[in-house]
Coordinates of C-alpha atoms (C1' of nucleotides) in Angstrom, one line a residue:
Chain Y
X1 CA 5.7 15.6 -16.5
X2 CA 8.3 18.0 -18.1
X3 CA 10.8 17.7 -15.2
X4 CA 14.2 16.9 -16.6
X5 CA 15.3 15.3 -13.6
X6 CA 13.6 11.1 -12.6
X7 CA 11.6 10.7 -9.7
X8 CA 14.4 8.9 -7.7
X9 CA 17.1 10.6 -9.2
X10 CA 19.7 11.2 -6.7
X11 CA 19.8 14.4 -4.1
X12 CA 23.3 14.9 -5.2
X13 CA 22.3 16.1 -8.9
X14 CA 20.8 18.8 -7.4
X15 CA 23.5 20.3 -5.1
X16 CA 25.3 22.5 -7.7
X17 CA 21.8 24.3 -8.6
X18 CA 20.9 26.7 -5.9
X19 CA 18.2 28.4 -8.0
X20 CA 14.8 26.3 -7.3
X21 CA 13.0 26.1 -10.0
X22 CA 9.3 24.3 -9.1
X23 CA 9.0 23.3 -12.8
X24 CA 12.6 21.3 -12.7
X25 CA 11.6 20.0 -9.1
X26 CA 11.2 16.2 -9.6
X27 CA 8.7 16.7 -6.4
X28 CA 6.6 19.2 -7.7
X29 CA 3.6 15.8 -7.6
X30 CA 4.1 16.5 -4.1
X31 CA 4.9 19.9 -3.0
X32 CA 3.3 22.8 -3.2
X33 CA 2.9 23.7 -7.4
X34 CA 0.8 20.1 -7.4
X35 CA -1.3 20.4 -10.2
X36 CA 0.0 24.0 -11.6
X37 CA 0.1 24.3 -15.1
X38 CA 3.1 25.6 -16.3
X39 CA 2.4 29.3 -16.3
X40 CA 1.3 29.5 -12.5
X41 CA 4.0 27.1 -12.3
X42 CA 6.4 30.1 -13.4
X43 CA 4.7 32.4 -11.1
X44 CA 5.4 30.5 -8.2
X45 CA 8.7 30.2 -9.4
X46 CA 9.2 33.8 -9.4
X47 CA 8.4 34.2 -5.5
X48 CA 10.4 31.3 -4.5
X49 CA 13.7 32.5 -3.1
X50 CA 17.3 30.7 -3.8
X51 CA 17.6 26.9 -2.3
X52 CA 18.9 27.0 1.2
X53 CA 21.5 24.3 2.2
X54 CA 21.0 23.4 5.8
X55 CA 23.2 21.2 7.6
X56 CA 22.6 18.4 9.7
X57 CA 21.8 19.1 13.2
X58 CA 21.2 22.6 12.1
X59 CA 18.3 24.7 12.6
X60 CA 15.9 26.0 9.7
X61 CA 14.3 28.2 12.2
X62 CA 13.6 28.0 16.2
X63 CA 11.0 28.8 18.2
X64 CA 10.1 32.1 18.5
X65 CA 11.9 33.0 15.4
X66 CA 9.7 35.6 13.4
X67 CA 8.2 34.1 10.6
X68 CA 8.7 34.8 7.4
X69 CA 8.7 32.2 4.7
X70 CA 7.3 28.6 4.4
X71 CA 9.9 25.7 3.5
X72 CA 9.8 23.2 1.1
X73 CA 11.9 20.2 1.6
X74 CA 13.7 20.0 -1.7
X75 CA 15.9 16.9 -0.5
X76 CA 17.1 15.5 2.9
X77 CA 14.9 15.2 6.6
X78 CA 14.1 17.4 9.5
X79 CA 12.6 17.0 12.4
X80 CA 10.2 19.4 14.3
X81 CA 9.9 19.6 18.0
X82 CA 8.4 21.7 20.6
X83 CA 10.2 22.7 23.5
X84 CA 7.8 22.8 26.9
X85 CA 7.8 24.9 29.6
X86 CA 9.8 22.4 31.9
X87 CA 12.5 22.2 28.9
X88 CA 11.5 18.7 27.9
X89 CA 11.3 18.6 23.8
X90 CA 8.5 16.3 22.0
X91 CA 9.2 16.1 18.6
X92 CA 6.1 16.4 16.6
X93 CA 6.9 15.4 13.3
X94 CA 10.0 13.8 11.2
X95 CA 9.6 15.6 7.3
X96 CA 11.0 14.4 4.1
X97 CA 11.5 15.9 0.4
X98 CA 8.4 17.7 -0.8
X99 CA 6.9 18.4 2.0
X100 CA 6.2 22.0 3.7
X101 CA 7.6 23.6 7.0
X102 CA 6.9 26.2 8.8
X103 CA 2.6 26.4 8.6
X104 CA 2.3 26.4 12.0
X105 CA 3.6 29.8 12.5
X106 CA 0.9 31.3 10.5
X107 CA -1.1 31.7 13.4
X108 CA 0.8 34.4 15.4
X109 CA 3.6 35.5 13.1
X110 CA 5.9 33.8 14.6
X111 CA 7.7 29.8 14.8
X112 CA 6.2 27.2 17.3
X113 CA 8.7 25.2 17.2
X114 CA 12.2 24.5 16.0
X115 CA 12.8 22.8 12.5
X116 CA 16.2 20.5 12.5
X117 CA 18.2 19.4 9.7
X118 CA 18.6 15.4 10.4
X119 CA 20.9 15.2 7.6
X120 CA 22.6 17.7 5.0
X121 CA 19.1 19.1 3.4
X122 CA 18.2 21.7 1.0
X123 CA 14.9 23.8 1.2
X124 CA 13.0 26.5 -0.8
X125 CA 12.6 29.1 0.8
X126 CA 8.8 30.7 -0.1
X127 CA 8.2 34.1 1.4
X128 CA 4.5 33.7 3.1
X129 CA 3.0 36.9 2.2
X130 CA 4.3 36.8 -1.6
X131 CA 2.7 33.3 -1.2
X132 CA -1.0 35.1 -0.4
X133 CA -0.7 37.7 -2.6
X134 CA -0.5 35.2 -5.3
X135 CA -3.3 33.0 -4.0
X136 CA -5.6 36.1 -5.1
X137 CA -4.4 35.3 -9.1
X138 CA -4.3 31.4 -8.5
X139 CA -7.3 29.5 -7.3
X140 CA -5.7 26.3 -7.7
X141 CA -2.9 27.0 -5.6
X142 CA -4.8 27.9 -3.0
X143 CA -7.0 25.5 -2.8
X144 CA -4.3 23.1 -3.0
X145 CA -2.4 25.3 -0.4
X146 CA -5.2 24.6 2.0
X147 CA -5.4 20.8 1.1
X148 CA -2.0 20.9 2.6
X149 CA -2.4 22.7 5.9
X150 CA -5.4 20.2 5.9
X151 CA -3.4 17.1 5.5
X152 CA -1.2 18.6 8.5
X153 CA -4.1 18.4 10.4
X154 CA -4.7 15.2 9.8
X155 CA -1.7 14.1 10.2
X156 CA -1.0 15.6 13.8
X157 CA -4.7 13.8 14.5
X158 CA -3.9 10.4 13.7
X159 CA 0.0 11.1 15.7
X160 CA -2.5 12.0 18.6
X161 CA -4.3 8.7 18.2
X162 CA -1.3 6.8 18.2
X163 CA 0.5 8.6 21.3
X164 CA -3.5 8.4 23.3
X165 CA -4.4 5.1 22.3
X166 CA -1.6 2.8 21.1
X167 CA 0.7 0.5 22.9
X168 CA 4.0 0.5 22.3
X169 CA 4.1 -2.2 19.8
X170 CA 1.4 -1.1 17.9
X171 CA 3.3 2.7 17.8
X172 CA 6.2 1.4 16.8
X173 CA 5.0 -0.7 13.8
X174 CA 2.7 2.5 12.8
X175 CA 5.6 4.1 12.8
X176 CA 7.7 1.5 10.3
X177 CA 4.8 1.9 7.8
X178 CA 4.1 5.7 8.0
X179 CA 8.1 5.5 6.8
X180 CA 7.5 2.9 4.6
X181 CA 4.4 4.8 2.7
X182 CA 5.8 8.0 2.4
X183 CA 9.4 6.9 0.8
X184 CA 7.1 4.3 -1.3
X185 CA 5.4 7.6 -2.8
X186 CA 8.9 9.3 -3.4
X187 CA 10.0 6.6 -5.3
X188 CA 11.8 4.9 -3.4
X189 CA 12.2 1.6 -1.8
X190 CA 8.9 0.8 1.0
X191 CA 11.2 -1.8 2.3
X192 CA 14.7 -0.6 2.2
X193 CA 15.5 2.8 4.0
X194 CA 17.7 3.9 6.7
X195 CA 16.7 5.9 10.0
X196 CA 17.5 9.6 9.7
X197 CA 16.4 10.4 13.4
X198 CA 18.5 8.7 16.0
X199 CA 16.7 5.9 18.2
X200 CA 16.2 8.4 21.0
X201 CA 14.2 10.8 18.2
X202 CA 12.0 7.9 17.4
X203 CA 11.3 7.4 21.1
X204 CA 10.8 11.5 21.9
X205 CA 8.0 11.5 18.9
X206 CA 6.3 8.1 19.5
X207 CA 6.1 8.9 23.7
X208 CA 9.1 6.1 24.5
X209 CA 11.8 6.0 25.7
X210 CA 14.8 4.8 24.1
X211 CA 15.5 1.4 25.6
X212 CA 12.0 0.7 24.7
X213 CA 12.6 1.3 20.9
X214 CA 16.1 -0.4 21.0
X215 CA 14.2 -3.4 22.9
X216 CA 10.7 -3.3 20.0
X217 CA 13.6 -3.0 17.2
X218 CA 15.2 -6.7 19.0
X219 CA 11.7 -8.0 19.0
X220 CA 10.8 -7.3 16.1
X221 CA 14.0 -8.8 14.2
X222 CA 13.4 -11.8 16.5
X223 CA 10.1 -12.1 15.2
X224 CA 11.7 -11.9 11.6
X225 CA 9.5 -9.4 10.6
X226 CA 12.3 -6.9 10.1
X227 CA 16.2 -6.8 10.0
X228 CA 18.3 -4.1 11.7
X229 CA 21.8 -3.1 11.1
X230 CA 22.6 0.1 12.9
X231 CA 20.0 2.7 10.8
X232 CA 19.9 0.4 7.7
X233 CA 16.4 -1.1 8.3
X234 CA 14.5 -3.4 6.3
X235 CA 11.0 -4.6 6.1
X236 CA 10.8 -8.6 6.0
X237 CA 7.2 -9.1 6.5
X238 CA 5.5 -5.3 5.7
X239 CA 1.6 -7.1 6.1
X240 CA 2.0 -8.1 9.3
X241 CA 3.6 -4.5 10.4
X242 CA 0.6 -2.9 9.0
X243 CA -2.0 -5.3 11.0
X244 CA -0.3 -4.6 14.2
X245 CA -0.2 -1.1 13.4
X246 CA -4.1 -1.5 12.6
X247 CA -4.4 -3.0 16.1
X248 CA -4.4 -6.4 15.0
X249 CA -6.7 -8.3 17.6
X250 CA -5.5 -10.8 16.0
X251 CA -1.1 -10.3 16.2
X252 CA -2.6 -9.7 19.9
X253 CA -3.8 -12.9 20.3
X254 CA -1.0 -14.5 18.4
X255 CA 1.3 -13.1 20.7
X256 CA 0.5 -15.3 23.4
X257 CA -2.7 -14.2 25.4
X258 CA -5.9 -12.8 24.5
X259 CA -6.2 -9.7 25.7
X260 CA -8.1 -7.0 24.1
X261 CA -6.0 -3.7 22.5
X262 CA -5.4 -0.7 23.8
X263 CA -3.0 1.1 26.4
X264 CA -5.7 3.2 28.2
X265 CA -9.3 3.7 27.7
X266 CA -10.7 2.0 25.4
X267 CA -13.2 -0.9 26.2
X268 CA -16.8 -1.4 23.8
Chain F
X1 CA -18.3 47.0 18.4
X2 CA -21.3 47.4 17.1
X3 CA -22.7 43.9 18.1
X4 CA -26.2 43.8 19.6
X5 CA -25.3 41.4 22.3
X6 CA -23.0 41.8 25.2
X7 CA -20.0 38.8 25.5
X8 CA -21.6 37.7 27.7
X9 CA -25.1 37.4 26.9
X10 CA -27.1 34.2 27.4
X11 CA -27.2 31.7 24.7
X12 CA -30.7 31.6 25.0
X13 CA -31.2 35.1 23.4
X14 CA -29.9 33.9 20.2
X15 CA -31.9 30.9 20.1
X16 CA -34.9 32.6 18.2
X17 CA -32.8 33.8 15.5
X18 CA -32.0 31.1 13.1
X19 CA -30.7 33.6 10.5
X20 CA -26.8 33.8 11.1
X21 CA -25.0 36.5 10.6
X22 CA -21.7 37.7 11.7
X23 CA -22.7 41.5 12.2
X24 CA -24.9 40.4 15.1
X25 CA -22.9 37.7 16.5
X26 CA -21.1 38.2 19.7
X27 CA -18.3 35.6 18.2
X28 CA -17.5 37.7 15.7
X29 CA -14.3 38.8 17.1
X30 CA -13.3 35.3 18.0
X31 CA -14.3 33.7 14.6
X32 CA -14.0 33.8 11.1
X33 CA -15.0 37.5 10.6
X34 CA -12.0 38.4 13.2
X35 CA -10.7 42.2 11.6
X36 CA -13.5 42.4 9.2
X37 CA -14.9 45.6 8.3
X38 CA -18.8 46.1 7.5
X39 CA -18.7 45.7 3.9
X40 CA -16.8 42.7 4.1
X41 CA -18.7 41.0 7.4
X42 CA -22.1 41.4 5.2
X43 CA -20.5 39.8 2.2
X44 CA -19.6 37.3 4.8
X45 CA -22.9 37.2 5.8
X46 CA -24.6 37.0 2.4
X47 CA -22.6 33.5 1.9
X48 CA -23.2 31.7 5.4
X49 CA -26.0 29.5 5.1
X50 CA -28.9 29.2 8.1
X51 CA -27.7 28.7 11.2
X52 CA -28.2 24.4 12.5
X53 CA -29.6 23.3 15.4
X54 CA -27.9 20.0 17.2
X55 CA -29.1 18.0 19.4
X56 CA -26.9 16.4 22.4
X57 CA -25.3 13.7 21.1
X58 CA -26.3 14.2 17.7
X59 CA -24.1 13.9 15.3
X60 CA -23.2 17.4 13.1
X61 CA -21.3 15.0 10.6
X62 CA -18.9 11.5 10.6
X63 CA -15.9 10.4 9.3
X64 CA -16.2 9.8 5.6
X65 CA -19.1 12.2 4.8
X66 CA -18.4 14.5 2.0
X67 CA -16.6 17.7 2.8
X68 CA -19.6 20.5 1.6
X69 CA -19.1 22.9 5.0
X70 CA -17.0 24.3 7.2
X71 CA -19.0 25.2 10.9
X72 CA -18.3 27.7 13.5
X73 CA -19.6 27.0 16.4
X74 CA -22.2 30.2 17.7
X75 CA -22.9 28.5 20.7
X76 CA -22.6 24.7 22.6
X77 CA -20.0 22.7 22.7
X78 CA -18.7 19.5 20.4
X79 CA -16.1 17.0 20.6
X80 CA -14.2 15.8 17.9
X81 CA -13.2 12.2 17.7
X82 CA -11.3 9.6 15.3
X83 CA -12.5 6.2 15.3
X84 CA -9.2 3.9 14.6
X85 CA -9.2 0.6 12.6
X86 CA -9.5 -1.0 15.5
X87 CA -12.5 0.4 16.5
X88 CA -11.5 2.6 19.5
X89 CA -12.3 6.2 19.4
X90 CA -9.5 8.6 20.3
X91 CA -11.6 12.2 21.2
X92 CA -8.9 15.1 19.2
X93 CA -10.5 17.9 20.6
X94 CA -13.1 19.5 22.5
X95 CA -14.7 22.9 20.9
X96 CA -16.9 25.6 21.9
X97 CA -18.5 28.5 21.0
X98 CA -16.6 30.7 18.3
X99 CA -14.4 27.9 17.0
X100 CA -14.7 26.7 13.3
X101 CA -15.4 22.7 12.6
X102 CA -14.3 20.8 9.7
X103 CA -10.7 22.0 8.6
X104 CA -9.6 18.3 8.6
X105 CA -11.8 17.5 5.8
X106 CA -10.7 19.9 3.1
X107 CA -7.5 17.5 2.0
X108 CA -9.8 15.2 1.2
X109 CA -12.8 16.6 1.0
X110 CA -14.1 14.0 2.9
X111 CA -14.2 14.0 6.8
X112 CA -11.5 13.0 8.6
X113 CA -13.6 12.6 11.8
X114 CA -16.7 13.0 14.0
X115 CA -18.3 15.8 15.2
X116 CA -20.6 15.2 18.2
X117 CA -22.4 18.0 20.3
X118 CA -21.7 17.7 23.9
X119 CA -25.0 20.0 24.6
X120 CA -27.8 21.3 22.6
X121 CA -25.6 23.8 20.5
X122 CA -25.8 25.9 17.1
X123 CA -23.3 25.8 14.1
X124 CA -23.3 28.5 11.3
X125 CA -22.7 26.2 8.0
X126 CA -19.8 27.9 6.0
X127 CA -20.1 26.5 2.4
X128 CA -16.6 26.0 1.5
X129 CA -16.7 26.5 -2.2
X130 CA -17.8 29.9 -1.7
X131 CA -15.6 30.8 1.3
X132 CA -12.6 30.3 -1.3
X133 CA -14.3 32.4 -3.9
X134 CA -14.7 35.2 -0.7
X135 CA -10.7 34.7 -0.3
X136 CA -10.1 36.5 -3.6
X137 CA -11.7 39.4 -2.4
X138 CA -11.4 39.7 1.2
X139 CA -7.5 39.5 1.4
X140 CA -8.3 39.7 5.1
X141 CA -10.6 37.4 5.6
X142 CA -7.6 34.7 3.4
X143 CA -5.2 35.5 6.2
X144 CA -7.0 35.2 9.0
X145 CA -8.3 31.7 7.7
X146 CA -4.9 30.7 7.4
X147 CA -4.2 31.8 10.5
X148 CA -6.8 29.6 12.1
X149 CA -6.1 26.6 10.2
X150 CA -3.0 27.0 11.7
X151 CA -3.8 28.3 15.4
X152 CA -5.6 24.6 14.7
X153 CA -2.3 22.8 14.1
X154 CA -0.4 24.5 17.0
X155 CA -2.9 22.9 19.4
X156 CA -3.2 19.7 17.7
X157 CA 1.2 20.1 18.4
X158 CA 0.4 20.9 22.0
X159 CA -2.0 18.2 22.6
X160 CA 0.8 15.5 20.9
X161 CA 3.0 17.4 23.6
X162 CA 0.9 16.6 26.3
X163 CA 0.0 12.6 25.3
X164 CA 3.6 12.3 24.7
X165 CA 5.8 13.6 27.4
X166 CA 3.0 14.3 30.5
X167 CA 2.4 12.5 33.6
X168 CA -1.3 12.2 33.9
X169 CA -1.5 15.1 36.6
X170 CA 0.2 17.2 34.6
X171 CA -2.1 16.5 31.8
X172 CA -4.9 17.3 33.9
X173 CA -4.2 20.3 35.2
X174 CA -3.1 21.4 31.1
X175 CA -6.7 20.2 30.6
X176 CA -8.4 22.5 33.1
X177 CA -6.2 25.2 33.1
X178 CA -7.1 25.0 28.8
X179 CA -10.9 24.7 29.4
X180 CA -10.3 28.0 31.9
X181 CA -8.7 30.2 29.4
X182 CA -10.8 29.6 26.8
X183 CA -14.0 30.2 28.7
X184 CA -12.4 33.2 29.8
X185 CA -11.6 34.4 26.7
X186 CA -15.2 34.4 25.8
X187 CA -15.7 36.2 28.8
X188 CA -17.5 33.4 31.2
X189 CA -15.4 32.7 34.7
X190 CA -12.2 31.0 34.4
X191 CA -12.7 29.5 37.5
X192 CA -16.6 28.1 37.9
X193 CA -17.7 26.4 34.7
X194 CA -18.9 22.4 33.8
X195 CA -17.6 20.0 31.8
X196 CA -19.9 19.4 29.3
X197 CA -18.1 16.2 28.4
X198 CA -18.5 12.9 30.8
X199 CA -14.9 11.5 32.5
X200 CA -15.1 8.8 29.9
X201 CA -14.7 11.7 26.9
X202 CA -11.9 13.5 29.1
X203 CA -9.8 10.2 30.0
X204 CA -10.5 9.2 26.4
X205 CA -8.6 12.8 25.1
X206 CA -6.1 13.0 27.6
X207 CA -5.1 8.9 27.0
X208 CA -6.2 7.9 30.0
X209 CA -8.9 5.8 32.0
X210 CA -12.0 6.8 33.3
X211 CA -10.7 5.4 37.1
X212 CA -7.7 7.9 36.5
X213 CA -9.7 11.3 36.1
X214 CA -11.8 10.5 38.6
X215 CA -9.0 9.4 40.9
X216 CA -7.4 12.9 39.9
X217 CA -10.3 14.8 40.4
X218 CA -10.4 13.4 44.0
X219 CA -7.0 14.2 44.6
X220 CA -7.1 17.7 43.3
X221 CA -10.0 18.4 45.4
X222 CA -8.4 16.8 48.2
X223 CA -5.4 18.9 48.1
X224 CA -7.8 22.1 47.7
X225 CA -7.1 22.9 44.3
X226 CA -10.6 22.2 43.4
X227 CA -14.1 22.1 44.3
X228 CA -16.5 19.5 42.3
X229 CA -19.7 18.5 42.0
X230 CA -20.8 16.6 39.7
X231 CA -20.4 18.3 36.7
X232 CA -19.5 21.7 38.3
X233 CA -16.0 22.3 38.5
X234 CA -14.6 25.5 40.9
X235 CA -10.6 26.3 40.5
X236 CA -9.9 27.3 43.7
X237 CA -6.2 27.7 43.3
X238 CA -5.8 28.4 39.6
X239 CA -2.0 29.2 40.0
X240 CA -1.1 25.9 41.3
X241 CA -2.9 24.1 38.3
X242 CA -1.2 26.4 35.5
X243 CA 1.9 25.5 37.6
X244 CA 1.7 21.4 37.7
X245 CA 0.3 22.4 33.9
X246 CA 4.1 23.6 33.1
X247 CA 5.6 20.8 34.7
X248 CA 6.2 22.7 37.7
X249 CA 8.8 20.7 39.0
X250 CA 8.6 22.5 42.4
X251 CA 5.1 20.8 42.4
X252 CA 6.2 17.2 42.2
X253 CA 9.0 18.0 45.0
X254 CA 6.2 19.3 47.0
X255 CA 4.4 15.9 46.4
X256 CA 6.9 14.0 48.2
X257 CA 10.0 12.6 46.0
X258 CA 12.4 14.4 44.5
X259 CA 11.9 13.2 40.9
X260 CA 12.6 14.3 37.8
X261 CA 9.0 15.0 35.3
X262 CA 7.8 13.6 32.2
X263 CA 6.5 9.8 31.6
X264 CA 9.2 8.8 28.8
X265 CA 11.8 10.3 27.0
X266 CA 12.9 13.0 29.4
X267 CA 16.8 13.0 30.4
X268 CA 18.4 16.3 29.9
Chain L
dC1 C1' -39.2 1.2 43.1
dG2 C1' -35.9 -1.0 40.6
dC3 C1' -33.0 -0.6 36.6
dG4 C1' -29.3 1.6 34.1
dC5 C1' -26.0 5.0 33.5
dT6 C1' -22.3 7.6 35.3
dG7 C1' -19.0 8.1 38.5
dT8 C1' -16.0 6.6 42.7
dT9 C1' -13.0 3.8 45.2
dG10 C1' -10.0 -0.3 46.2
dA11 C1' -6.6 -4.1 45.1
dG12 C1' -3.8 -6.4 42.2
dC13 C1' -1.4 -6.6 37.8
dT14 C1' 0.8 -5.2 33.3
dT15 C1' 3.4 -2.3 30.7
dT16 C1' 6.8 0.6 30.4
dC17 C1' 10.0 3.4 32.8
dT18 C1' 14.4 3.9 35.4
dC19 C1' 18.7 2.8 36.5
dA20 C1' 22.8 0.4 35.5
dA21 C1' 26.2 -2.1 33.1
dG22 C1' 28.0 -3.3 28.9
dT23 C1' 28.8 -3.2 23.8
dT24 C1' 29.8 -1.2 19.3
dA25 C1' 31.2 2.3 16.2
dC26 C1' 33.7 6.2 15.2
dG27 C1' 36.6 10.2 15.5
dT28 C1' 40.8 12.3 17.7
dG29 C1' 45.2 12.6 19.1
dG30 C1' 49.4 10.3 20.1
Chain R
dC1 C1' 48.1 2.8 13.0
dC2 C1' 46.5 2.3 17.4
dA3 C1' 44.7 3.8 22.1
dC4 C1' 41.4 6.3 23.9
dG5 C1' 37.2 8.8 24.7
dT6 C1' 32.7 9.7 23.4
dA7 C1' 28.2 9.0 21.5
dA8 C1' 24.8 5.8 20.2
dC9 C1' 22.8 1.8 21.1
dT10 C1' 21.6 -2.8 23.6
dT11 C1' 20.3 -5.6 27.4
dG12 C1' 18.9 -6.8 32.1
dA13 C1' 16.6 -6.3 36.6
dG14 C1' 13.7 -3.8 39.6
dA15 C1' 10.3 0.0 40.3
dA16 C1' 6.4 2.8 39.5
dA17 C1' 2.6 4.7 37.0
dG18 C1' -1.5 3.8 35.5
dC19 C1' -4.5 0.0 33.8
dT20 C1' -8.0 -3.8 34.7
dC21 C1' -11.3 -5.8 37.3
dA22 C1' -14.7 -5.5 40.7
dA23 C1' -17.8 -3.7 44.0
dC24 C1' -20.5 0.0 45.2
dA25 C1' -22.9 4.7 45.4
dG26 C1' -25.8 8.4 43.5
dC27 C1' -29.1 10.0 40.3
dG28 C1' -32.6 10.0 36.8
dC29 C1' -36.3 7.7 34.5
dG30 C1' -39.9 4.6 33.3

DNA sequence: CGCGCTGTTGAGCTTTCTCAAGTTACGTGG
DNA sequence: CCACGTAACTTGAGAAAGCTCAACAGCGCG
């Protein structure tokens, strides 16, 4: 790893250099160059545009915007939600540093849904057709390229497995360690974070409603398996938030009665 | 068009013909080959292995098998489904004829999931390795591969939509009004098809019981909306369904209260 | 002909929502 | 610097949607 800046270095070093650069990315592990060498590394380098600052609360793109380009997170959080017909927004995903926005307009050349800044962030800017055109001259990338869409896939799966067959405990906690994983890869603490998305955001994407998250974040600090001071959150007891999130029978049955798992369905 | 069968044609005709290929499909304008010219639908051709046979319930592959093939489906119908730590299946999608199987797998080149046919169906195996080698060649064919992959995530999206901020009639109706469009894009009636899944698979995918579909089957056919028997479904009034699918509030007023929609979140 | 599988219907119960009141933090203007 | 207003969050009590359990009906199959 050549990159002149540490994997936990802070956002703020980068904010006088507008010019992304992949190669002196500290998440280039993450993002999109993943595996490059340096040459294709400077390729891809030559297609990205100039970093674009985006506010908090503003919008990288909205829906029905025509697409052009792909994002990379180069630091900060966004959220992406759908608006429905009825004008009721589900947020479908909460996206940190290094990871990509904007695939799901692919499709029909234009945006799905709107991306929001949760905090002051900063994004590359990768222009999707100069992107193909150099898939053509770089296998890896665009196998890699794919791996990504893929893991999108994925990852929208297992959030429809949580909002079909989860109760609200067990969303919540999967939520916690989803967070806790992903800033664990960055570098960062797996324990020690702070809420970017307000409660009502965490509600919207996990199919609650506010005073249910405020209520699970109070029983979970009475439980002493976490401590909450306004967005500061930490992660007492990180095992047992991953067995409930697993659907721990057992955290069931600890709880008081024995019932089986499962909001709806389910059954052997 | 140059396709040897009509849109339409019986499945049955194909059923002879093990050799796939994409020139004498009547998919092809639905699939993979979508915008292909000649030349490039028989290079196509030359690369997609025989066509499969599966059997009802059989499965076409299971979470954790390695990642070899993509499939598009040339005719029958398959569910996808996720089986959580816990054991309980969540059911991520229901496909049919012309869709492509297997996109999950290619971030980890392992599957992500299970395919099971609902129906005796047909799958063309796509040999992923050499799809990618295709993409270099057949700009076209690289785009509109990326453009399903992502078509893929903008229903996954809508389906997180639909577990998360739907009332179970609304999420019916968005079921059948789904299964509808689709059959009449492939040119079958929109309005008398069958499920080829049981109620347990459709409460299972829309996150809820199998007493709730079939309480909301009787109640749609109560209020004349639809006709069912069995497995046969008839829309009688397709424009009320897409209507309650939208989150018509008009339609809940009709009901009887005056409420609001959506389970959770909600609140302007 | 009876068994098993799938689906239907009913009654009561649990979870989570809704509504409402109250608290805390924070920015604005006096 | 403080009073005020607003936004975000917390907590409580009652209501409702949808689940669980249970009984039963229809159909196919051995």
């Amino acid at each position: 790893m050549n990159t002149p800046f540490s994997r936990v270095a802070s956002p703020l070093l980068n904010i006088p250099v507008l010019k992304a650069s992949c190669a002196g990315c500290s998440l280039h592990q993450l993002c999109l160059p993943m595996g490059l060498g340096n040459a294709d590394m400077d390729r891809l380098d030559q297609i990205i545009g100039r970093g674009q600052r985006i506010q908090r609360d503003q919008h990288l793109y909205r829906m029905g915007d025509p697409f052009k380009n792909l994002y990379a997170i180069r630091f900060g959080h966004f959220k992406t939600c759908h608006i429905s017909n009825n004008g009721e927004e589900q947020i479908t995903g909460f996206q940190m540093a290094g990871e990509l926005l904007g695939m799901d307009a692919i499709s029909s050349d234009h945006h799905h849904c709107d991306a929001v800044a949760l905090e002051d962030s900063e994004v590359c800017e990768i222009p999707f057709t100069r992107l193909e055109e150099l898939f053509s001259h770089i296998p890896t990338l665009l196998h890699h390229f794919h791996r990504i869409m893929s893991q999108e896939i994925t990852r929208d799966q297992n959030v429809m497995l949580l909002l079909g067959n989860m109760r609200a405990e067990q969303r919540f906690a999967a939520f916690l360690v989803n967070l806790s994983s992903r800033y664990l890869a960055r570098g960062y603490s797996s324990t020690n974070f702070q809420f970017r998305m307000s409660r009502e955001d965490i509600g919207n994407y996990l199919g609650l409603t506010i005073e249910s998250i405020s209520r699970l974040l109070s029983s979970f600090r009475v439980k002493g398996w976490i401590a909450v001071d306004k967005r500061e959150i930490q992660i007492l007891d990180l095992t047992k938030l991953k067995e409930i999130a697993l659907g721990g029978e057992a955290a069931l049955m600890a709880k008081k009665t024995g019932k089986p798992a499962g909001p709806a369905t389910a059954k052997t």
